[in-house]
mmCIF file of C-alpha atoms in Angstrom:
data_model
loop_
_atom_site.group_PDB
_atom_site.id
_atom_site.type_symbol
_atom_site.label_atom_id
_atom_site.label_comp_id
_atom_site.label_asym_id
_atom_site.label_seq_id
_atom_site.Cartn_x
_atom_site.Cartn_y
_atom_site.Cartn_z
ATOM 1 C CA UNK M 1 96.151 -49.402 20.381
ATOM 2 C CA UNK M 2 97.014 -51.225 17.159
ATOM 3 C CA UNK M 3 94.494 -53.131 15.068
ATOM 4 C CA UNK M 4 94.692 -55.352 11.938
ATOM 5 C CA UNK M 5 92.425 -54.574 8.992
ATOM 6 C CA UNK M 6 90.880 -57.059 6.525
ATOM 7 C CA UNK M 7 94.070 -57.067 4.415
ATOM 8 C CA UNK M 8 96.189 -58.050 7.392
ATOM 9 C CA UNK M 9 97.724 -54.585 7.681
ATOM 10 C CA UNK M 10 98.416 -53.415 11.216
ATOM 11 C CA UNK M 11 97.319 -49.808 11.882
ATOM 12 C CA UNK M 12 96.466 -47.618 14.832
ATOM 13 C CA UNK M 13 92.928 -47.819 16.111
ATOM 14 C CA UNK M 14 90.860 -44.713 15.153
ATOM 15 C CA UNK M 15 88.954 -42.847 17.852
ATOM 16 C CA UNK M 16 85.781 -40.924 17.007
ATOM 17 C CA UNK M 17 85.434 -37.807 19.174
ATOM 18 C CA UNK M 18 82.102 -37.451 20.903
ATOM 19 C CA UNK M 19 80.510 -34.085 20.116
ATOM 20 C CA UNK M 20 80.084 -31.927 23.322
ATOM 21 C CA UNK M 21 76.391 -31.374 22.710
ATOM 22 C CA UNK M 22 75.739 -29.831 26.147
ATOM 23 C CA UNK M 23 78.574 -27.331 25.748
ATOM 24 C CA UNK M 24 77.397 -26.408 22.268
ATOM 25 C CA UNK M 25 73.894 -25.771 23.472
ATOM 26 C CA UNK M 26 75.217 -23.711 26.407
ATOM 27 C CA UNK M 27 77.597 -21.631 24.283
ATOM 28 C CA UNK M 28 75.492 -21.266 21.190
ATOM 29 C CA UNK M 29 72.010 -20.811 22.584
ATOM 30 C CA UNK M 30 71.753 -20.362 26.334
ATOM 31 C CA UNK M 31 74.478 -17.747 26.866
ATOM 32 C CA UNK M 32 73.334 -15.527 23.935
ATOM 33 C CA UNK M 33 69.772 -15.770 25.231
ATOM 34 C CA UNK M 34 70.916 -14.725 28.709
ATOM 35 C CA UNK M 35 72.868 -11.793 27.218
ATOM 36 C CA UNK M 36 69.846 -10.683 25.219
ATOM 37 C CA UNK M 37 67.643 -11.055 28.277
ATOM 38 C CA UNK M 38 70.057 -8.935 30.333
ATOM 39 C CA UNK M 39 70.144 -6.267 27.657
ATOM 40 C CA UNK M 40 66.361 -6.319 27.506
ATOM 41 C CA UNK M 41 66.144 -5.787 31.256
ATOM 42 C CA UNK M 42 68.553 -2.845 31.019
ATOM 43 C CA UNK M 43 66.609 -1.307 28.139
ATOM 44 C CA UNK M 44 63.348 -1.860 30.015
ATOM 45 C CA UNK M 45 64.701 -0.169 33.129
ATOM 46 C CA UNK M 46 66.079 2.706 31.063
ATOM 47 C CA UNK M 47 62.725 3.214 29.377
ATOM 48 C CA UNK M 48 60.909 2.928 32.691
ATOM 49 C CA UNK M 49 63.227 5.545 34.248
ATOM 50 C CA UNK M 50 62.518 8.087 31.509
ATOM 51 C CA UNK M 51 60.308 10.896 32.756
ATOM 52 C CA UNK M 52 58.592 14.080 31.642
ATOM 53 C CA UNK M 53 59.910 15.763 34.807
ATOM 54 C CA UNK M 54 63.356 17.324 34.813
ATOM 55 C CA UNK M 55 65.338 17.706 38.031
ATOM 56 C CA UNK M 56 67.855 20.544 37.773
ATOM 57 C CA UNK M 57 71.311 18.980 38.292
ATOM 58 C CA UNK M 58 73.659 20.023 41.082
ATOM 59 C CA UNK M 59 75.447 23.356 40.617
ATOM 60 C CA UNK M 60 73.362 24.278 37.580
ATOM 61 C CA UNK M 61 70.767 26.953 36.835
ATOM 62 C CA UNK M 62 67.929 26.286 34.398
ATOM 63 C CA UNK M 63 67.179 29.484 32.469
ATOM 64 C CA UNK M 64 63.737 29.456 30.870
ATOM 65 C CA UNK M 65 63.414 31.731 27.813
ATOM 66 C CA UNK M 66 60.347 32.758 25.838
ATOM 67 C CA UNK M 67 61.743 31.012 22.731
ATOM 68 C CA UNK M 68 64.566 28.511 22.104
ATOM 69 C CA UNK M 69 67.100 31.323 21.850
ATOM 70 C CA UNK M 70 69.619 32.268 24.542
ATOM 71 C CA UNK M 71 69.106 35.955 23.785
ATOM 72 C CA UNK M 72 65.320 35.741 24.238
ATOM 73 C CA UNK M 73 63.737 37.295 27.366
ATOM 74 C CA UNK M 74 63.690 35.185 30.524
ATOM 75 C CA UNK M 75 60.490 33.740 31.959
ATOM 76 C CA UNK M 76 62.005 31.998 34.966
ATOM 77 C CA UNK M 77 65.111 30.618 36.632
ATOM 78 C CA UNK M 78 65.345 27.384 38.596
ATOM 79 C CA UNK M 79 68.206 26.257 40.792
ATOM 80 C CA UNK M 80 69.653 22.906 41.843
ATOM 81 C CA UNK M 81 67.093 20.307 42.884
ATOM 82 C CA UNK M 82 64.065 22.112 41.461
ATOM 83 C CA UNK M 83 61.730 19.972 39.333
ATOM 84 C CA UNK M 84 60.071 21.288 36.173
ATOM 85 C CA UNK M 85 57.610 19.565 33.860
ATOM 86 C CA UNK M 86 58.801 18.998 30.277
ATOM 87 C CA UNK M 87 56.130 19.530 27.634
ATOM 88 C CA UNK M 88 58.171 19.293 24.423
ATOM 89 C CA UNK M 89 61.553 19.520 22.735
ATOM 90 C CA UNK M 90 63.351 20.824 19.693
ATOM 91 C CA UNK M 91 64.148 18.455 16.849
ATOM 92 C CA UNK M 92 67.796 18.162 17.905
ATOM 93 C CA UNK M 93 66.961 17.698 21.606
ATOM 94 C CA UNK M 94 69.093 20.732 22.432
ATOM 95 C CA UNK M 95 66.141 22.681 23.835
ATOM 96 C CA UNK M 96 63.340 21.498 26.099
ATOM 97 C CA UNK M 97 59.950 23.158 26.394
ATOM 98 C CA UNK M 98 59.072 23.386 30.096
ATOM 99 C CA UNK M 99 56.139 24.608 32.123
ATOM 100 C CA UNK M 100 56.460 27.328 34.762
ATOM 101 C CA UNK M 101 54.399 27.752 37.936
ATOM 102 C CA UNK M 102 51.589 29.686 36.215
ATOM 103 C CA UNK M 103 51.150 27.388 33.228
ATOM 104 C CA UNK M 104 53.409 29.471 30.969
ATOM 105 C CA UNK M 105 55.606 27.479 28.616
ATOM 106 C CA UNK M 106 59.143 28.470 27.852
ATOM 107 C CA UNK M 107 62.366 26.978 26.540
ATOM 108 C CA UNK M 108 65.464 25.860 28.402
ATOM 109 C CA UNK M 109 68.719 24.365 27.173
ATOM 110 C CA UNK M 110 68.855 20.687 28.071
ATOM 111 C CA UNK M 111 71.470 20.265 30.832
ATOM 112 C CA UNK M 112 74.434 18.309 29.461
ATOM 113 C CA UNK M 113 74.160 15.825 32.302
ATOM 114 C CA UNK M 114 70.613 14.896 31.269
ATOM 115 C CA UNK M 115 70.680 12.350 28.423
ATOM 116 C CA UNK M 116 67.954 12.241 25.789
ATOM 117 C CA UNK M 117 66.723 8.807 26.883
ATOM 118 C CA UNK M 118 66.058 10.185 30.361
ATOM 119 C CA UNK M 119 63.397 12.605 29.098
ATOM 120 C CA UNK M 120 59.989 11.856 27.609
ATOM 121 C CA UNK M 121 59.137 14.650 25.175
ATOM 122 C CA UNK M 122 57.679 15.063 21.705
ATOM 123 C CA UNK M 123 59.033 17.432 19.106
ATOM 124 C CA UNK M 124 57.282 20.773 19.537
ATOM 125 C CA UNK M 125 57.107 23.918 17.426
ATOM 126 C CA UNK M 126 57.593 27.148 19.431
ATOM 127 C CA UNK M 127 54.400 29.167 19.646
ATOM 128 C CA UNK M 128 54.072 32.960 19.709
ATOM 129 C CA UNK M 129 54.529 34.374 23.185
ATOM 130 C CA UNK M 130 53.035 37.389 24.855
ATOM 131 C CA UNK M 131 55.452 40.291 24.957
ATOM 132 C CA UNK M 132 57.824 39.996 27.894
ATOM 133 C CA UNK M 133 59.794 43.114 28.734
ATOM 134 C CA UNK M 134 63.260 42.160 29.993
ATOM 135 C CA UNK M 135 64.340 43.711 33.292
ATOM 136 C CA UNK M 136 67.528 45.759 33.074
ATOM 137 C CA UNK M 137 69.608 45.012 36.145
ATOM 138 C CA UNK M 138 70.482 47.905 38.406
ATOM 139 C CA UNK M 139 74.284 47.899 38.367
ATOM 140 C CA UNK M 140 76.089 47.538 41.665
ATOM 141 C CA UNK M 141 77.484 50.893 42.681
ATOM 142 C CA UNK M 142 79.628 51.648 45.715
ATOM 143 C CA UNK M 143 79.682 54.794 47.841
ATOM 144 C CA UNK M 144 82.976 56.008 49.288
ATOM 145 C CA UNK M 145 82.741 56.756 53.005
ATOM 146 C CA UNK M 146 85.670 58.898 54.245
ATOM 147 C CA UNK M 147 87.518 57.783 57.341
ATOM 148 C CA UNK M 148 86.143 59.548 60.401
ATOM 149 C CA UNK M 149 85.427 59.365 64.116
ATOM 150 C CA UNK M 150 81.836 59.152 65.376
ATOM 151 C CA UNK M 151 79.788 58.216 68.416
ATOM 152 C CA UNK M 152 78.513 54.671 67.995
ATOM 153 C CA UNK M 153 75.458 53.512 69.905
ATOM 154 C CA UNK M 154 72.615 55.342 71.652
ATOM 155 C CA UNK M 155 72.585 57.655 74.693
ATOM 156 C CA UNK M 156 71.202 56.285 77.944
ATOM 157 C CA UNK M 157 67.408 56.180 77.849
ATOM 158 C CA UNK M 158 67.222 55.869 74.066
ATOM 159 C CA UNK M 159 66.947 52.554 72.297
ATOM 160 C CA UNK M 160 67.707 49.092 73.672
ATOM 161 C CA UNK M 161 70.230 48.042 76.295
ATOM 162 C CA UNK M 162 72.573 46.522 73.713
ATOM 163 C CA UNK M 163 72.997 49.954 72.063
ATOM 164 C CA UNK M 164 74.864 51.401 75.045
ATOM 165 C CA UNK M 165 77.153 52.722 76.205
ATOM 166 C CA UNK M 166 77.862 55.263 73.486
ATOM 167 C CA UNK M 167 81.514 54.910 72.550
ATOM 168 C CA UNK M 168 83.836 56.775 70.217
ATOM 169 C CA UNK M 169 84.879 54.768 67.143
ATOM 170 C CA UNK M 170 87.367 55.711 64.448
ATOM 171 C CA UNK M 171 87.016 54.063 61.024
ATOM 172 C CA UNK M 172 89.385 53.977 58.077
ATOM 173 C CA UNK M 173 87.979 54.994 54.662
ATOM 174 C CA UNK M 174 85.871 52.286 53.035
ATOM 175 C CA UNK M 175 83.337 51.626 50.278
ATOM 176 C CA UNK M 176 79.806 50.324 50.761
ATOM 177 C CA UNK M 177 77.138 49.246 48.250
ATOM 178 C CA UNK M 178 74.657 52.011 47.475
ATOM 179 C CA UNK M 179 71.797 49.486 47.431
ATOM 180 C CA UNK M 180 71.030 46.069 48.808
ATOM 181 C CA UNK M 181 72.163 43.131 46.664
ATOM 182 C CA UNK M 182 69.449 42.282 44.147
ATOM 183 C CA UNK M 183 67.982 38.946 43.114
ATOM 184 C CA UNK M 184 69.273 39.382 39.563
ATOM 185 C CA UNK M 185 72.848 40.027 40.668
ATOM 186 C CA UNK M 186 72.750 37.174 43.161
ATOM 187 C CA UNK M 187 71.642 34.789 40.375
ATOM 188 C CA UNK M 188 74.790 35.714 38.454
ATOM 189 C CA UNK M 189 76.796 34.339 41.359
ATOM 190 C CA UNK M 190 74.666 31.176 41.477
ATOM 191 C CA UNK M 191 75.236 30.699 37.755
ATOM 192 C CA UNK M 192 79.000 31.023 38.242
ATOM 193 C CA UNK M 193 78.981 28.233 40.811
ATOM 194 C CA UNK M 194 80.305 30.503 43.582
ATOM 195 C CA UNK M 195 76.935 30.866 45.349
ATOM 196 C CA UNK M 196 74.192 28.444 46.290
ATOM 197 C CA UNK M 197 70.485 28.935 45.684
ATOM 198 C CA UNK M 198 68.578 30.834 48.416
ATOM 199 C CA UNK M 199 67.009 28.516 50.975
ATOM 200 C CA UNK M 200 63.460 29.413 49.850
ATOM 201 C CA UNK M 201 61.779 30.979 46.806
ATOM 202 C CA UNK M 202 58.892 32.974 48.220
ATOM 203 C CA UNK M 203 58.373 36.405 49.723
ATOM 204 C CA UNK M 204 55.530 37.567 51.935
ATOM 205 C CA UNK M 205 53.424 38.297 48.843
ATOM 206 C CA UNK M 206 55.001 36.370 45.937
ATOM 207 C CA UNK M 207 55.381 32.565 46.031
ATOM 208 C CA UNK M 208 57.965 32.656 43.203
ATOM 209 C CA UNK M 209 59.773 35.845 44.214
ATOM 210 C CA UNK M 210 63.276 34.382 43.746
ATOM 211 C CA UNK M 211 62.542 32.529 40.463
ATOM 212 C CA UNK M 212 60.601 35.266 38.653
ATOM 213 C CA UNK M 213 62.912 37.668 36.702
ATOM 214 C CA UNK M 214 60.238 40.356 37.181
ATOM 215 C CA UNK M 215 61.764 40.850 40.641
ATOM 216 C CA UNK M 216 65.405 40.944 39.527
ATOM 217 C CA UNK M 217 65.889 44.459 40.940
ATOM 218 C CA UNK M 218 64.349 43.595 44.315
ATOM 219 C CA UNK M 219 66.548 42.645 47.274
ATOM 220 C CA UNK M 220 67.556 39.016 47.514
ATOM 221 C CA UNK M 221 66.231 37.339 50.664
ATOM 222 C CA UNK M 222 66.288 33.854 52.197
ATOM 223 C CA UNK M 223 70.094 33.842 52.181
ATOM 224 C CA UNK M 224 72.120 32.617 55.141
ATOM 225 C CA UNK M 225 74.998 34.626 56.538
ATOM 226 C CA UNK M 226 77.416 32.246 54.798
ATOM 227 C CA UNK M 227 75.657 32.728 51.454
ATOM 228 C CA UNK M 228 75.799 36.511 51.854
ATOM 229 C CA UNK M 229 79.486 36.338 52.714
ATOM 230 C CA UNK M 230 80.187 34.033 49.749
ATOM 231 C CA UNK M 231 78.517 36.486 47.379
ATOM 232 C CA UNK M 232 80.557 39.428 48.669
ATOM 233 C CA UNK M 233 83.754 37.374 48.376
ATOM 234 C CA UNK M 234 82.821 36.494 44.783
ATOM 235 C CA UNK M 235 82.580 40.214 44.058
ATOM 236 C CA UNK M 236 85.970 40.832 45.676
ATOM 237 C CA UNK M 237 84.264 42.466 48.650
ATOM 238 C CA UNK M 238 83.112 41.495 52.151
ATOM 239 C CA UNK M 239 80.182 42.133 54.459
ATOM 240 C CA UNK M 240 80.358 45.530 56.209
ATOM 241 C CA UNK M 241 81.226 45.599 59.888
ATOM 242 C CA UNK M 242 78.567 46.716 62.315
ATOM 243 C CA UNK M 243 80.433 50.002 62.842
ATOM 244 C CA UNK M 244 80.776 50.625 59.097
ATOM 245 C CA UNK M 245 77.086 49.972 58.594
ATOM 246 C CA UNK M 246 76.093 52.427 61.360
ATOM 247 C CA UNK M 247 78.391 55.168 60.078
ATOM 248 C CA UNK M 248 77.135 54.766 56.495
ATOM 249 C CA UNK M 249 73.532 54.850 57.722
ATOM 250 C CA UNK M 250 73.584 57.845 60.019
ATOM 251 C CA UNK M 251 76.813 59.810 60.189
ATOM 252 C CA UNK M 252 76.450 63.332 58.791
ATOM 253 C CA UNK M 253 79.988 64.624 58.370
ATOM 254 C CA UNK M 254 78.794 68.124 57.448
ATOM 255 C CA UNK M 255 76.923 68.447 60.749
ATOM 256 C CA UNK M 256 79.408 66.409 62.740
ATOM 257 C CA UNK M 257 76.490 64.406 64.134
ATOM 258 C CA UNK M 258 74.848 61.029 63.784
ATOM 259 C CA UNK M 259 71.160 60.950 62.826
ATOM 260 C CA UNK M 260 68.616 58.809 64.674
ATOM 261 C CA UNK M 261 67.200 57.597 61.345
ATOM 262 C CA UNK M 262 68.940 57.625 57.953
ATOM 263 C CA UNK M 263 66.685 60.485 56.839
ATOM 264 C CA UNK M 264 66.888 62.608 60.007
ATOM 265 C CA UNK M 265 66.092 62.860 63.715
ATOM 266 C CA UNK M 266 62.348 62.231 63.289
ATOM 267 C CA UNK M 267 60.811 58.845 62.547
ATOM 268 C CA UNK M 268 58.601 60.367 59.867
ATOM 269 C CA UNK M 269 55.794 58.587 58.057
ATOM 270 C CA UNK M 270 56.551 56.544 54.978
ATOM 271 C CA UNK M 271 60.177 57.684 54.878
ATOM 272 C CA UNK M 272 61.251 54.082 54.354
ATOM 273 C CA UNK M 273 59.608 50.802 53.394
ATOM 274 C CA UNK M 274 58.865 49.972 57.014
ATOM 275 C CA UNK M 275 55.965 49.874 59.436
ATOM 276 C CA UNK M 276 53.496 48.298 57.032
ATOM 277 C CA UNK M 277 54.000 50.779 54.187
ATOM 278 C CA UNK M 278 53.946 47.772 51.832
ATOM 279 C CA UNK M 279 53.338 44.051 52.282
ATOM 280 C CA UNK M 280 56.762 43.065 50.962
ATOM 281 C CA UNK M 281 60.095 44.280 49.606
ATOM 282 C CA UNK M 282 60.312 47.066 47.013
ATOM 283 C CA UNK M 283 62.830 47.451 44.203
ATOM 284 C CA UNK M 284 66.124 48.583 45.704
ATOM 285 C CA UNK M 285 66.645 52.339 45.792
ATOM 286 C CA UNK M 286 63.051 53.029 44.743
ATOM 287 C CA UNK M 287 62.209 54.982 47.893
ATOM 288 C CA UNK M 288 64.162 58.259 47.516
ATOM 289 C CA UNK M 289 63.408 59.399 51.076
ATOM 290 C CA UNK M 290 65.189 56.401 52.611
ATOM 291 C CA UNK M 291 68.625 57.788 51.891
ATOM 292 C CA UNK M 292 71.437 58.335 54.380
ATOM 293 C CA UNK M 293 73.613 61.467 54.510
ATOM 294 C CA UNK M 294 76.249 59.416 52.681
ATOM 295 C CA UNK M 295 73.860 58.667 49.797
ATOM 296 C CA UNK M 296 73.307 55.023 50.743
ATOM 297 C CA UNK M 297 69.779 53.730 50.059
ATOM 298 C CA UNK M 298 67.315 51.574 52.026
ATOM 299 C CA UNK M 299 69.256 51.495 55.285
ATOM 300 C CA UNK M 300 66.089 52.262 57.233
ATOM 301 C CA UNK M 301 63.661 49.848 55.598
ATOM 302 C CA UNK M 302 62.976 47.359 52.809
ATOM 303 C CA UNK M 303 64.891 44.384 54.281
ATOM 304 C CA UNK M 304 67.153 43.936 57.271
ATOM 305 C CA UNK M 305 70.810 43.238 56.468
ATOM 306 C CA UNK M 306 73.478 40.795 57.574
ATOM 307 C CA UNK M 307 76.755 42.383 58.680
ATOM 308 C CA UNK M 308 80.140 40.868 59.466
ATOM 309 C CA UNK M 309 80.115 40.810 63.284
ATOM 310 C CA UNK M 310 79.065 38.201 65.784
ATOM 311 C CA UNK M 311 76.479 39.544 68.200
ATOM 312 C CA UNK M 312 77.135 40.131 71.885
ATOM 313 C CA UNK M 313 74.590 41.980 73.978
ATOM 314 C CA UNK M 314 77.179 43.889 76.085
ATOM 315 C CA UNK M 315 79.891 44.187 73.451
ATOM 316 C CA UNK M 316 79.880 47.987 73.533
ATOM 317 C CA UNK M 317 81.307 47.914 77.073
ATOM 318 C CA UNK M 318 84.576 46.487 75.743
ATOM 319 C CA UNK M 319 84.498 47.263 72.024
ATOM 320 C CA UNK M 320 87.612 48.297 70.119
ATOM 321 C CA UNK M 321 87.754 51.997 69.350
ATOM 322 C CA UNK M 322 89.466 51.649 65.971
ATOM 323 C CA UNK M 323 88.010 49.657 63.049
ATOM 324 C CA UNK M 324 86.150 47.208 65.340
ATOM 325 C CA UNK M 325 85.085 43.861 63.924
ATOM 326 C CA UNK M 326 82.906 42.603 66.743
ATOM 327 C CA UNK M 327 83.483 40.084 69.508
ATOM 328 C CA UNK M 328 85.344 36.832 69.092
ATOM 329 C CA UNK M 329 82.826 34.017 68.924
ATOM 330 C CA UNK M 330 83.248 31.912 72.076
ATOM 331 C CA UNK M 331 80.797 29.964 74.176
ATOM 332 C CA UNK M 332 78.594 32.362 76.089
ATOM 333 C CA UNK M 333 79.658 35.397 74.055
ATOM 334 C CA UNK M 334 78.298 35.275 70.535
ATOM 335 C CA UNK M 335 74.580 34.887 69.947
ATOM 336 C CA UNK M 336 74.300 34.725 66.196
ATOM 337 C CA UNK M 337 75.387 37.303 63.640
ATOM 338 C CA UNK M 338 74.365 40.948 63.793
ATOM 339 C CA UNK M 339 71.490 42.129 61.610
ATOM 340 C CA UNK M 340 71.076 45.869 60.974
ATOM 341 C CA UNK M 341 68.312 48.134 59.683
ATOM 342 C CA UNK M 342 64.567 47.563 59.474
ATOM 343 C CA UNK M 343 62.330 45.722 57.045
ATOM 344 C CA UNK M 344 58.900 46.202 55.501
ATOM 345 C CA UNK M 345 57.489 44.018 58.298
ATOM 346 C CA UNK M 346 59.103 45.893 61.222
ATOM 347 C CA UNK M 347 58.172 48.776 63.461
ATOM 348 C CA UNK M 348 59.856 52.067 62.552
ATOM 349 C CA UNK M 349 61.910 51.837 65.789
ATOM 350 C CA UNK M 350 63.967 49.109 64.158
ATOM 351 C CA UNK M 351 64.918 51.551 61.406
ATOM 352 C CA UNK M 352 66.992 53.643 63.805
ATOM 353 C CA UNK M 353 70.635 53.787 62.766
ATOM 354 C CA UNK M 354 71.869 52.516 66.145
ATOM 355 C CA UNK M 355 69.381 49.662 66.489
ATOM 356 C CA UNK M 356 70.952 46.199 66.723
ATOM 357 C CA UNK M 357 69.430 42.844 65.879
ATOM 358 C CA UNK M 358 70.793 39.340 65.548
ATOM 359 C CA UNK M 359 69.833 36.053 63.955
ATOM 360 C CA UNK M 360 71.095 32.520 63.490
ATOM 361 C CA UNK M 361 73.633 32.664 60.618
ATOM 362 C CA UNK M 362 72.588 29.211 59.406
ATOM 363 C CA UNK M 363 69.064 30.328 58.468
ATOM 364 C CA UNK M 364 67.749 32.568 55.708
ATOM 365 C CA UNK M 365 64.755 34.782 56.443
ATOM 366 C CA UNK M 366 62.112 36.481 54.294
ATOM 367 C CA UNK M 367 62.993 39.848 55.879
ATOM 368 C CA UNK M 368 66.812 39.656 55.703
ATOM 369 C CA UNK M 369 69.080 40.537 52.786
ATOM 370 C CA UNK M 370 72.504 42.185 52.697
ATOM 371 C CA UNK M 371 74.903 44.583 51.008
ATOM 372 C CA UNK M 372 78.680 44.463 50.642
ATOM 373 C CA UNK M 373 81.607 46.673 51.641
ATOM 374 C CA UNK M 374 85.232 46.989 50.649
ATOM 375 C CA UNK M 375 88.397 48.445 52.104
ATOM 376 C CA UNK M 376 89.542 51.617 50.415
#
C-alpha cells in the first residue's frame, strides 16, 4: 500500500515484522534443554551400568597373572561367560586386578571389548605375591602303530555281549597320542578360538579343576564329543577309531596276541588309576604301570576316552574287516558315541582292552576325556 507523509510525499507503507517469540524460546531454550536432559539420561545410564564385575566376552579367555606382566606365572584362566570381581586397575586401565575363587588377587589384561566406563575400579599398586611355580606343559607326543591284523573283541564267555563275536581286523599304520589331551593343551585351542570352553569346571575333588593352571598336565574332562573332535581337527588330527584304540591298547606284536588289560592278562592291583585308587584324575602318564605294549599311557584308567565311532550293540556281527570306522548312524542303529577305557571311578573290568562303552555325544562328563590319532 502507498501512504502520504506530512510533506505530501507518497511512499510505500512500512511493515514492522512481529518477532517469533515462541519459536525463539523453543529454539534457543527448550530444545537445548531437552538435548542436555537426554545427554544427562545417557550419562546416568552409563554410570549406572558400570560394575565391579567383569563378564568374559564371547570367544575370549581371561588369563590371570600374578603381576601385570604377560610373562608372569598364571593364577587362573576363565572362559567365555565367566564372571570375575574387579578389585583394582593399573593407571592406564590396561590391566585389571581381579579376584579368584580362593580370594587370591591377580592381574588380567582388560578385554578390548570392555570399555573403561563399564568398569568400576580404583588405581591399585601390585603387591608382592607368594611364589607360584609355573607348570611346564607335557608336550603332545605321538606313538607310531604299525599296520597289522589282530583279533578284535572278546571270546565267548568273556566280557559283555557287545564285545562279541571276535572278528579279524586289519589296520593301516597310524599314529596315536601317547597320553590323553591335557587341560593346558586344550586351553591353547580355546585361546585360538577353535575350541569352546568345557561344559563344566570341576572334577570329583577340585571345584576349579579346569580353571586352575596347577592341573594343566591333567586330562581335560567335561568335553563333548564335538569339542574333542574340534580339538583334534585343530591339531591336524582326528579321534581314533574304536579299532585303532583297541589295537593301541592291547595288541602285542612281539607275542602276536592281544592282552586283556594294557599291562597284561591279569587285572592286577593299582596297575592303573582305576577301581578307587584315587578320588580323581592324575597327571597324564604319571602311572608307569598303565602302559600298553605299544607304549601308550593311561589306556586302562585315569579317564575314559571318546573315539570316532557311533555305538551299535551288535556291530561286531557285521563290522568291516579293514580299517573299520563304525556303523552308519541311522535310527535304531547308533546309540551315542563309543567311549573306551576305564576311569578312576570305574571297576577294573572296564579297563579291559576290549571293553566297550557309549555316551551321549552332546554331553561332557567328569570321567571322560580323549586323545587324538592321525593317519600315517
